[in-house]
């Protein structure tokens, strides 16, 4: 099928500089480099400097030492890191299994109303954190009483409490709201993976008498493991980069008593300053660098360890 | 076979589970929109009832539209989102074409370089981005937001679009070359129209995070003239914590455009996710 002209035109094109390649690439590469890559590098660089008497001075890893060890910083930092980890674990324990279960139900053959369920359950995912945060703040507010009333319908009213206002339950509540919003992502990705399993595999399983639950756990689940891996890493990056929902529901101080403070809100307060705290660019850059390293570690772990191991199950 | 075997009880359980979760997903949104059309007394005495003639009221919307500059916020969000999507699609498609069509030294490396941004959030560069925007005088302009969102959207756009462009037939492009078309004409006239479905998918994916973002408007463009809907709603609700009519109406106003867009594009979005994930 190759035309005779092809080698000739290729040889002609090889001589002059092919400017069009540069023209095609330039806008994307320039904007991406100038607004994303250079600022990232500059942020990493800034974390090694500090401002003393209006002068920027190279301080090496001193900022990190302060962040990890100095009493003024370390308590907030470790608290934010711990909360962020809890935030992530709740997503992994609650959001992803429920997302997989919903996807498994959605992908069952001859299901009526499939499109409606899919569209409806995905809807919260496209709303902004700000809207979601306020909606749930109103619903959970003891003043309005919708939540206690609904719990009363199922005889659970005695268990109602001002969950967002208590240090013990605030983080869990905010995490669950985030789960409510984001469950559509694992659901859709897993749903797509389930649909792409070849019919022959399922038919072979049914011929062998493997149906229902056993079929899901023995046949389908191993086949969708790669997608579960992708969902997990997306959850990880999203969670360690989160900010909006906590800021909306609990404010920049991430109350009560810092119990919902995650790295995103900690970065915002440090960098920008809040109330009595003055903004600190170098420490902000240091926190951003730590976040960068955490996300990079997670992504590398996924790419080099988990994804390779999972590949073996693929067909 | 399996159709005959699936019992009533089983399909009943499936619908109960999916229907139950659907209720959980939709109920909060319904609750807010329905109560935004009520009087204050109606909101508190019967929060779960639809607005009745006795409780119906526009008071929340009147407060919001009179006091807030909501239309202006919508305009800002619209400008930022539309221009960013246009730039992401145009520049992303051009780069994807260069990467998938031509062999040149550093091709693979360039592809990897552009793909870096898929996983690393641009938010982590905020400290230096703000510095740069201050230095160039772009703080509190919509241009600053457009630049950031374009950079943010490009990696995924290049990645998805180059996958699709590899599938465009070579014969077609070579036929164009034989006819003496320039590379630019081949790209704009032959290739772009063929990847239009992929462009629509990328557009929807790019749009949602831009429209919903709070971080960059809060830091780069917090002035009254450049506020986006998300930031405007955040600030406005903050002022009116006790005025429930205004809060509920603001929330509804912020939900509605997204809701309408979603109902129009949901098929495109779902097709995009399923197509992208199958790979």
Coordinates of C-alpha atoms in Angstrom, one line a residue:
Chain A
X1 CA 0.0 0.0 0.0
X2 CA 2.9 2.4 0.4
X3 CA 3.0 4.9 -2.4
X4 CA 6.1 5.4 -4.5
X5 CA 6.2 9.1 -3.7
X6 CA 6.7 8.5 0.0
X7 CA 10.5 7.8 0.2
X8 CA 11.1 10.6 -2.3
X9 CA 9.1 13.2 -0.4
X10 CA 10.7 12.0 2.9
X11 CA 14.2 12.6 1.4
X12 CA 13.2 16.0 0.2
X13 CA 11.8 16.9 3.6
X14 CA 15.0 15.8 5.3
X15 CA 17.2 18.5 3.8
X16 CA 15.7 21.7 4.9
X17 CA 15.0 22.5 8.6
X18 CA 11.4 21.4 9.2
X19 CA 10.2 24.6 10.8
X20 CA 6.6 23.4 11.0
X21 CA 7.5 21.0 13.8
X22 CA 8.8 23.8 15.9
X23 CA 5.8 25.9 15.0
X24 CA 3.4 23.2 16.0
X25 CA 5.2 22.5 19.3
X26 CA 6.2 26.0 20.4
X27 CA 2.9 27.4 21.9
X28 CA 2.2 24.4 24.0
X29 CA 5.8 23.9 25.2
X30 CA 6.3 27.6 25.9
X31 CA 3.2 28.0 28.0
X32 CA 3.6 24.7 29.8
X33 CA 7.3 25.4 30.6
X34 CA 6.7 29.1 31.6
X35 CA 3.7 28.6 33.8
X36 CA 4.1 25.1 35.1
X37 CA 7.6 23.6 34.9
X38 CA 9.7 26.8 35.7
X39 CA 7.5 27.8 38.7
X40 CA 7.7 24.2 40.0
X41 CA 11.5 24.3 39.8
X42 CA 11.6 27.9 41.2
X43 CA 9.4 26.7 44.1
X44 CA 11.8 23.9 44.8
X45 CA 14.7 26.4 44.7
X46 CA 12.9 28.8 47.0
X47 CA 12.6 26.2 49.6
X48 CA 16.4 26.4 50.0
X49 CA 16.4 30.1 50.7
X50 CA 15.1 32.3 53.4
X51 CA 14.5 36.1 53.6
X52 CA 16.6 37.8 56.2
X53 CA 16.6 41.7 56.4
X54 CA 14.8 41.8 53.0
X55 CA 17.6 39.8 51.4
X56 CA 17.3 36.3 50.1
X57 CA 19.9 34.0 51.6
X58 CA 20.8 30.5 50.7
X59 CA 20.1 28.4 53.8
X60 CA 20.4 24.8 52.4
X61 CA 18.0 22.4 54.1
X62 CA 17.4 24.7 57.2
X63 CA 13.8 25.4 56.2
X64 CA 13.1 21.6 56.2
X65 CA 14.8 21.3 59.6
X66 CA 12.6 24.0 60.9
X67 CA 9.5 22.5 59.4
X68 CA 10.2 19.0 60.8
X69 CA 11.7 19.9 64.1
X70 CA 11.1 23.5 65.3
X71 CA 8.3 23.6 67.8
X72 CA 6.6 26.6 66.1
X73 CA 6.2 24.6 62.9
X74 CA 6.6 20.9 63.4
X75 CA 3.4 20.3 65.5
X76 CA 1.3 21.9 62.7
X77 CA 3.1 20.1 60.0
X78 CA 3.0 16.6 61.5
X79 CA -0.7 17.2 62.4
X80 CA -1.5 18.2 58.8
X81 CA 0.4 15.3 57.4
X82 CA -1.3 12.8 59.7
X83 CA -4.7 14.3 58.9
X84 CA -3.9 14.1 55.2
X85 CA -3.1 10.4 55.6
X86 CA -6.3 9.7 57.4
X87 CA -8.2 11.7 54.7
X88 CA -6.6 9.5 52.1
X89 CA -7.2 6.2 54.0
X90 CA -10.9 7.0 54.4
X91 CA -11.1 7.5 50.7
X92 CA -9.4 4.2 50.0
X93 CA -11.5 2.3 52.5
X94 CA -14.9 3.9 51.8
X95 CA -14.9 5.5 48.4
X96 CA -13.1 2.9 46.3
X97 CA -14.8 -0.2 47.5
X98 CA -18.3 1.4 47.2
X99 CA -17.3 2.7 43.8
X100 CA -16.3 -0.8 42.7
X101 CA -19.5 -2.2 44.1
X102 CA -21.7 0.4 42.3
X103 CA -19.8 -0.3 39.1
X104 CA -20.2 -4.0 39.4
X105 CA -24.0 -3.6 39.8
X106 CA -24.2 -1.1 36.9
X107 CA -22.4 -3.4 34.6
X108 CA -24.8 -6.3 35.1
X109 CA -26.4 -7.4 31.9
X110 CA -30.0 -6.4 31.1
X111 CA -30.2 -3.8 33.8
X112 CA -33.0 -1.2 33.4
X113 CA -32.5 2.5 34.1
X114 CA -28.7 2.0 33.8
X115 CA -28.2 5.3 32.1
X116 CA -30.2 7.1 34.7
X117 CA -28.3 5.6 37.7
X118 CA -25.0 6.3 36.0
X119 CA -25.8 9.9 35.3
X120 CA -27.3 10.6 38.7
X121 CA -24.5 9.0 40.8
X122 CA -21.8 10.8 38.8
X123 CA -23.6 14.2 39.1
X124 CA -22.0 15.3 42.5
X125 CA -18.5 14.8 40.9
X126 CA -19.0 17.7 38.5
X127 CA -20.1 20.2 41.2
X128 CA -17.4 22.4 42.7
X129 CA -16.1 21.7 46.2
X130 CA -17.4 25.0 47.3
X131 CA -21.0 24.0 46.5
X132 CA -20.7 20.6 47.9
X133 CA -19.1 21.8 51.1
X134 CA -21.8 24.4 51.8
X135 CA -24.6 22.0 51.0
X136 CA -23.4 19.5 53.5
X137 CA -22.6 22.2 56.0
X138 CA -26.3 23.2 55.9
X139 CA -27.6 19.7 56.0
X140 CA -25.4 18.7 59.0
X141 CA -26.1 21.9 60.8
X142 CA -27.9 21.3 64.0
X143 CA -29.9 24.5 63.4
X144 CA -31.7 23.4 60.3
X145 CA -32.5 19.9 61.7
X146 CA -32.8 18.1 58.4
X147 CA -30.1 15.5 59.4
X148 CA -31.6 14.8 62.8
X149 CA -35.1 14.6 61.3
X150 CA -33.9 12.1 58.7
X151 CA -32.1 10.1 61.2
X152 CA -35.2 10.0 63.4
X153 CA -37.0 8.3 60.5
X154 CA -34.6 5.3 60.9
X155 CA -34.5 5.5 64.7
X156 CA -31.0 6.8 64.8
X157 CA -31.6 10.3 66.1
X158 CA -29.8 9.8 69.5
X159 CA -26.6 9.3 67.5
X160 CA -26.8 12.7 65.8
X161 CA -24.2 15.2 66.9
X162 CA -22.6 18.4 65.7
X163 CA -20.0 16.3 63.9
X164 CA -18.3 19.2 62.1
X165 CA -17.8 21.1 65.3
X166 CA -16.1 18.3 67.3
X167 CA -12.4 17.7 66.9
X168 CA -12.9 13.9 67.1
X169 CA -15.4 13.6 64.2
X170 CA -14.8 16.7 62.0
X171 CA -12.1 15.1 59.8
X172 CA -14.1 11.9 59.3
X173 CA -17.2 14.0 58.4
X174 CA -15.3 16.1 55.9
X175 CA -13.7 13.0 54.4
X176 CA -17.0 11.4 53.9
X177 CA -18.4 14.5 52.2
X178 CA -15.5 14.3 49.9
X179 CA -16.2 10.6 49.3
X180 CA -19.8 11.5 48.5
X181 CA -18.6 14.0 45.9
X182 CA -15.9 11.9 44.3
X183 CA -17.3 8.4 44.2
X184 CA -18.3 8.9 40.6
X185 CA -14.7 8.7 39.4
X186 CA -13.8 5.2 40.6
X187 CA -17.3 4.1 39.7
X188 CA -17.0 5.2 36.0
X189 CA -13.4 4.0 35.6
X190 CA -14.1 0.6 37.0
X191 CA -17.4 0.4 35.1
X192 CA -15.5 1.0 31.9
X193 CA -13.0 -1.6 32.8
X194 CA -15.7 -4.2 33.5
X195 CA -17.4 -3.5 30.2
X196 CA -14.1 -4.1 28.4
X197 CA -13.8 -7.7 29.7
X198 CA -14.3 -9.9 26.6
X199 CA -17.6 -11.8 26.5
X200 CA -15.7 -15.1 25.9
X201 CA -14.1 -14.9 29.3
X202 CA -17.5 -14.5 31.0
X203 CA -19.1 -17.2 28.9
X204 CA -16.3 -19.6 29.7
X205 CA -16.7 -18.9 33.4
X206 CA -20.5 -19.5 33.1
X207 CA -19.9 -22.8 31.3
X208 CA -17.7 -23.8 34.2
X209 CA -20.5 -22.9 36.6
X210 CA -18.8 -19.8 38.0
X211 CA -21.5 -17.2 38.5
X212 CA -22.7 -14.4 40.7
X213 CA -20.3 -13.5 43.6
X214 CA -17.7 -16.1 42.8
X215 CA -17.6 -14.9 39.2
X216 CA -17.0 -11.3 40.3
X217 CA -14.2 -12.2 42.8
X218 CA -12.5 -14.9 40.9
X219 CA -12.8 -13.7 37.3
X220 CA -13.6 -10.0 37.1
X221 CA -11.8 -8.5 40.0
X222 CA -8.3 -9.8 39.0
X223 CA -8.9 -8.5 35.5
X224 CA -9.8 -5.0 36.7
X225 CA -6.8 -4.8 39.1
X226 CA -4.9 -2.4 36.8
X227 CA -7.8 0.0 36.8
X228 CA -8.0 -0.2 40.6
X229 CA -4.3 0.7 40.6
X230 CA -5.0 3.8 38.5
X231 CA -8.0 4.8 40.7
X232 CA -5.8 4.5 43.8
X233 CA -3.0 6.7 42.4
X234 CA -5.6 9.3 41.2
X235 CA -7.1 9.2 44.7
X236 CA -3.6 9.6 46.2
X237 CA -2.6 12.6 44.1
X238 CA -6.1 14.2 44.5
X239 CA -6.1 13.8 48.3
X240 CA -2.6 15.1 48.9
X241 CA -3.4 18.1 46.8
X242 CA -6.8 18.8 48.3
X243 CA -7.7 22.2 49.7
X244 CA -11.0 23.5 48.6
X245 CA -13.4 21.3 50.6
X246 CA -11.7 21.8 53.9
X247 CA -11.3 25.5 53.3
X248 CA -15.0 25.8 52.4
X249 CA -16.4 23.7 55.3
X250 CA -14.0 24.5 58.1
X251 CA -12.3 27.8 57.0
X252 CA -8.6 28.5 56.5
X253 CA -7.8 27.6 60.1
X254 CA -9.2 24.1 59.4
X255 CA -11.0 23.9 62.8
X256 CA -12.0 22.8 65.3
X257 CA -8.6 23.1 66.8
X258 CA -6.8 22.2 63.6
X259 CA -8.4 18.8 63.5
X260 CA -9.2 19.0 59.8
X261 CA -5.9 20.7 58.8
X262 CA -4.4 19.0 55.7
X263 CA -1.3 19.9 53.8
X264 CA -3.3 22.1 51.3
X265 CA -4.8 24.3 54.0
X266 CA -1.4 24.4 55.9
X267 CA 0.3 25.5 52.7
X268 CA -2.3 28.2 52.1
X269 CA -2.0 29.7 55.6
X270 CA 1.7 29.6 55.6
X271 CA 2.2 31.0 52.2
X272 CA -0.6 33.5 52.3
X273 CA -0.8 34.3 56.0
X274 CA -4.1 34.3 57.9
X275 CA -5.3 36.6 60.7
X276 CA -2.3 37.0 63.0
X277 CA 0.0 34.8 61.0
X278 CA 2.1 36.6 58.4
X279 CA 2.6 35.1 55.0
X280 CA 6.0 33.3 54.6
X281 CA 7.1 32.6 51.1
X282 CA 10.1 30.5 51.9
X283 CA 8.3 28.3 54.3
X284 CA 5.4 28.1 51.8
X285 CA 7.8 26.9 49.2
X286 CA 9.2 24.4 51.7
X287 CA 5.8 22.9 52.4
X288 CA 5.0 22.8 48.6
X289 CA 8.3 21.0 48.1
X290 CA 7.4 18.4 50.7
X291 CA 4.0 17.9 49.1
X292 CA 5.7 17.6 45.7
X293 CA 8.1 14.9 47.1
X294 CA 5.2 13.0 48.7
X295 CA 3.2 13.0 45.5
X296 CA 6.3 12.1 43.4
X297 CA 7.0 9.2 45.7
X298 CA 3.5 7.9 45.4
X299 CA 3.5 8.2 41.6
X300 CA 6.9 6.6 41.3
X301 CA 5.9 3.7 43.6
X302 CA 2.8 3.2 41.4
X303 CA 4.7 3.4 38.1
X304 CA 7.7 1.3 39.0
X305 CA 6.4 -1.2 41.5
X306 CA 2.6 -1.6 41.5
X307 CA 1.9 -1.1 37.8
X308 CA 4.6 -3.6 36.7
X309 CA 3.4 -6.3 39.1
X310 CA -0.2 -5.8 38.0
X311 CA 0.6 -6.1 34.3
X312 CA 1.1 -9.8 34.6
X313 CA -2.6 -10.3 35.2
X314 CA -3.5 -8.5 32.0
X315 CA -4.4 -10.5 29.0
Chain B
X1 CA -29.3 -18.2 29.5
X2 CA -28.2 -15.9 32.3
X3 CA -31.2 -13.7 31.6
X4 CA -33.6 -16.6 32.4
X5 CA -31.7 -17.4 35.5
X6 CA -31.7 -13.9 37.1
X7 CA -34.5 -14.0 39.6
X8 CA -36.8 -11.3 40.6
X9 CA -35.2 -11.1 44.0
X10 CA -31.8 -10.5 42.6
X11 CA -32.8 -7.7 40.2
X12 CA -34.8 -6.3 43.1
X13 CA -31.7 -6.1 45.2
X14 CA -29.7 -4.5 42.5
X15 CA -32.3 -1.8 42.0
X16 CA -32.6 -1.2 45.7
X17 CA -28.9 -0.7 46.0
X18 CA -28.5 1.5 43.0
X19 CA -31.7 3.4 43.6
X20 CA -30.7 3.9 47.2
X21 CA -27.4 5.4 46.3
X22 CA -28.9 7.5 43.6
X23 CA -31.2 9.0 46.3
X24 CA -28.1 9.7 48.4
X25 CA -26.4 11.4 45.5
X26 CA -29.4 13.5 44.3
X27 CA -31.2 14.3 47.6
X28 CA -28.8 17.0 48.9
X29 CA -28.9 18.9 45.6
X30 CA -32.6 18.6 45.4
X31 CA -33.0 19.8 49.0
X32 CA -31.0 23.0 48.4
X33 CA -32.7 23.9 45.1
X34 CA -36.2 23.2 46.5
X35 CA -35.6 25.2 49.6
X36 CA -34.2 28.1 47.7
X37 CA -37.7 28.9 46.6
X38 CA -39.2 29.1 50.1
X39 CA -39.8 31.8 52.7
X40 CA -37.5 31.7 55.7
X41 CA -40.3 30.1 57.8
X42 CA -40.9 27.5 55.1
X43 CA -37.2 26.6 55.1
X44 CA -37.2 25.9 58.8
X45 CA -40.7 24.5 59.4
X46 CA -40.9 22.0 56.5
X47 CA -37.4 21.6 54.9
X48 CA -38.4 18.4 53.2
X49 CA -41.5 19.6 51.5
X50 CA -41.7 21.1 48.0
X51 CA -42.5 24.9 48.0
X52 CA -46.2 25.3 48.4
X53 CA -48.3 28.5 47.7
X54 CA -47.9 29.2 51.4
X55 CA -44.2 28.9 51.5
X56 CA -43.1 30.0 48.0
X57 CA -40.9 33.0 47.8
X58 CA -38.3 34.7 45.5
X59 CA -36.8 36.6 48.4
X60 CA -33.5 34.7 48.4
X61 CA -32.9 35.3 44.7
X62 CA -33.9 39.0 45.0
X63 CA -31.3 39.5 47.7
X64 CA -28.6 37.7 45.8
X65 CA -29.3 39.4 42.5
X66 CA -29.7 42.9 44.0
X67 CA -26.6 42.8 46.2
X68 CA -24.1 40.5 44.6
X69 CA -22.5 41.1 41.3
X70 CA -23.4 37.5 40.3
X71 CA -23.8 38.1 36.6
X72 CA -20.3 39.6 36.5
X73 CA -18.9 36.5 38.2
X74 CA -20.6 34.3 35.6
X75 CA -19.2 36.4 32.8
X76 CA -15.6 36.0 34.3
X77 CA -16.0 32.3 34.7
X78 CA -17.3 32.0 31.2
X79 CA -14.5 34.0 29.7
X80 CA -11.8 32.2 31.6
X81 CA -13.2 28.8 30.9
X82 CA -14.0 29.3 27.2
X83 CA -10.7 31.0 26.3
X84 CA -8.7 28.4 28.3
X85 CA -10.4 25.5 26.6
X86 CA -9.9 27.1 23.2
X87 CA -6.2 27.5 23.9
X88 CA -5.8 24.0 25.4
X89 CA -7.5 22.4 22.4
X90 CA -5.6 24.5 19.8
X91 CA -2.1 24.3 21.3
X92 CA -2.7 20.8 22.6
X93 CA -3.8 19.5 19.2
X94 CA -0.8 21.2 17.4
X95 CA 1.7 19.7 19.8
X96 CA 0.0 16.3 19.6
X97 CA 0.1 16.5 15.8
X98 CA 3.9 17.3 15.9
X99 CA 4.5 14.4 18.3
X100 CA 2.4 11.8 16.5
X101 CA 3.1 12.8 12.9
X102 CA 6.8 13.6 12.6
X103 CA 9.9 11.7 13.6
X104 CA 12.5 14.0 14.9
X105 CA 15.2 13.8 17.5
X106 CA 13.9 14.2 21.0
X107 CA 10.3 13.2 20.1
X108 CA 9.9 10.7 22.8
X109 CA 11.6 12.9 25.3
X110 CA 9.3 15.8 24.5
X111 CA 6.3 13.6 24.9
X112 CA 7.5 12.5 28.3
X113 CA 8.2 16.1 29.3
X114 CA 4.7 17.2 28.4
X115 CA 3.2 14.1 30.1
X116 CA 4.9 15.0 33.4
X117 CA 2.2 17.5 34.2
X118 CA -0.6 14.9 34.2
X119 CA 0.4 13.6 37.6
X120 CA 2.1 16.6 39.2
X121 CA -0.5 19.2 40.3
X122 CA 0.3 22.7 39.0
X123 CA -0.9 24.0 42.4
X124 CA 2.5 23.1 43.9
X125 CA 4.1 25.8 41.9
X126 CA 1.8 28.5 43.3
X127 CA 4.5 30.3 45.2
X128 CA 6.5 31.0 42.1
X129 CA 3.5 31.5 39.9
X130 CA 2.3 34.3 42.1
X131 CA 5.8 35.9 42.0
X132 CA 5.8 35.7 38.2
X133 CA 2.3 37.2 37.9
X134 CA 3.3 40.0 40.2
X135 CA 6.4 40.7 38.3
X136 CA 4.6 40.8 35.0
X137 CA 1.7 42.8 36.4
X138 CA -0.8 40.1 35.6
X139 CA -2.2 39.7 39.2
X140 CA -6.0 40.4 39.3
X141 CA -6.4 39.9 35.6
X142 CA -8.3 37.1 33.9
X143 CA -5.2 36.6 31.7
X144 CA -3.3 35.2 34.7
X145 CA -6.1 32.6 35.3
X146 CA -6.2 31.7 31.6
X147 CA -2.5 31.1 31.4
X148 CA -2.5 28.9 34.5
X149 CA -5.5 26.8 33.3
X150 CA -4.0 26.5 29.8
X151 CA -0.8 25.1 31.2
X152 CA -2.8 22.9 33.5
X153 CA -4.9 21.4 30.8
X154 CA -2.2 20.9 28.1
X155 CA -0.5 17.7 29.4
X156 CA -3.7 15.6 29.4
X157 CA -4.9 17.1 26.1
X158 CA -1.6 16.4 24.3
X159 CA -1.6 12.8 25.7
X160 CA -5.2 12.0 24.7
X161 CA -5.1 13.8 21.3
X162 CA -1.8 12.2 20.2
X163 CA -3.3 8.8 20.9
X164 CA -6.2 9.7 18.6
X165 CA -4.0 11.3 15.9
X166 CA -2.0 8.2 15.5
X167 CA -5.1 6.5 14.2
X168 CA -5.7 9.1 11.4
X169 CA -4.9 7.4 8.1
X170 CA -1.5 8.1 6.6
X171 CA -2.8 7.7 3.1
X172 CA -5.0 10.7 3.6
X173 CA -2.2 12.9 4.8
X174 CA 0.2 11.7 2.1
X175 CA -2.5 12.3 -0.6
X176 CA -2.6 15.8 0.7
X177 CA 1.1 16.2 0.5
X178 CA 1.1 14.9 -3.1
X179 CA -1.4 17.5 -3.9
X180 CA 1.0 20.1 -2.6
X181 CA -0.8 21.1 0.6
X182 CA 1.4 22.6 3.3
X183 CA 1.8 20.8 6.6
X184 CA -0.4 23.5 8.2
X185 CA -3.2 23.0 5.8
X186 CA -3.0 19.2 6.3
X187 CA -3.3 19.8 10.1
X188 CA -6.1 22.3 10.0
X189 CA -8.1 21.0 7.0
X190 CA -7.6 17.2 7.1
X191 CA -6.6 16.1 10.6
X192 CA -8.5 18.5 13.0
X193 CA -12.0 17.7 11.6
X194 CA -11.3 14.0 12.0
X195 CA -10.4 14.1 15.6
X196 CA -13.3 16.3 16.6
X197 CA -14.9 13.7 18.9
X198 CA -11.7 13.4 20.8
X199 CA -11.5 17.2 21.1
X200 CA -15.0 17.3 22.6
X201 CA -14.0 14.8 25.2
X202 CA -10.9 16.7 26.1
X203 CA -13.0 19.9 26.3
X204 CA -15.3 18.4 28.8
X205 CA -12.5 17.0 30.9
X206 CA -10.7 20.4 30.9
X207 CA -13.8 22.4 31.6
X208 CA -14.9 20.9 34.9
X209 CA -11.7 21.6 37.0
X210 CA -11.4 25.1 35.5
X211 CA -15.0 26.1 36.2
X212 CA -14.8 24.7 39.7
X213 CA -11.4 25.9 40.8
X214 CA -11.2 27.9 44.0
X215 CA -7.4 28.0 44.6
X216 CA -6.1 30.1 41.8
X217 CA -9.0 32.7 41.7
X218 CA -8.5 33.1 45.4
X219 CA -4.7 33.7 45.0
X220 CA -4.2 35.2 41.6
X221 CA -7.5 37.2 41.0
X222 CA -9.4 37.9 44.1
X223 CA -10.5 41.4 43.1
X224 CA -14.1 42.2 42.6
X225 CA -13.7 42.7 38.9
X226 CA -12.1 39.4 38.3
X227 CA -13.9 37.1 40.7
X228 CA -15.2 33.8 39.3
X229 CA -18.5 32.2 40.2
X230 CA -16.8 29.7 42.6
X231 CA -14.9 32.4 44.4
X232 CA -17.9 34.7 44.4
X233 CA -20.2 32.1 45.8
X234 CA -17.6 31.3 48.5
X235 CA -17.2 34.9 49.6
X236 CA -20.9 35.7 49.2
X237 CA -22.1 32.8 51.3
X238 CA -19.4 33.7 53.9
X239 CA -21.1 37.1 54.4
X240 CA -24.6 35.7 54.6
X241 CA -24.2 32.7 56.9
X242 CA -27.3 33.7 58.7
X243 CA -29.4 34.7 55.7
X244 CA -30.5 31.2 54.7
X245 CA -32.6 32.4 51.8
X246 CA -29.6 34.1 50.2
X247 CA -27.3 31.2 50.9
X248 CA -29.6 28.6 49.4
X249 CA -30.3 30.8 46.4
X250 CA -26.6 31.5 45.8
X251 CA -25.9 27.8 45.9
X252 CA -28.7 27.1 43.5
X253 CA -27.5 29.8 41.1
X254 CA -24.0 28.2 41.2
X255 CA -25.3 24.7 40.6
X256 CA -27.7 25.5 37.7
X257 CA -25.2 26.2 34.9
X258 CA -23.1 23.1 35.8
X259 CA -26.3 21.1 35.9
X260 CA -27.4 22.3 32.5
X261 CA -24.0 21.7 31.0
X262 CA -23.9 18.2 32.5
X263 CA -27.2 17.2 31.1
X264 CA -26.2 18.4 27.7
X265 CA -22.7 16.8 27.7
X266 CA -23.1 13.8 30.1
X267 CA -23.2 11.3 27.2
X268 CA -20.0 12.8 25.7
X269 CA -18.3 12.8 29.1
X270 CA -19.2 9.2 29.9
X271 CA -18.2 8.1 26.5
X272 CA -14.9 9.9 27.0
X273 CA -14.2 8.2 30.3
X274 CA -15.1 4.8 29.0
X275 CA -13.1 5.2 25.8
X276 CA -10.1 6.6 27.7
X277 CA -10.1 3.9 30.4
X278 CA -10.4 1.0 28.2
X279 CA -7.0 1.7 26.8

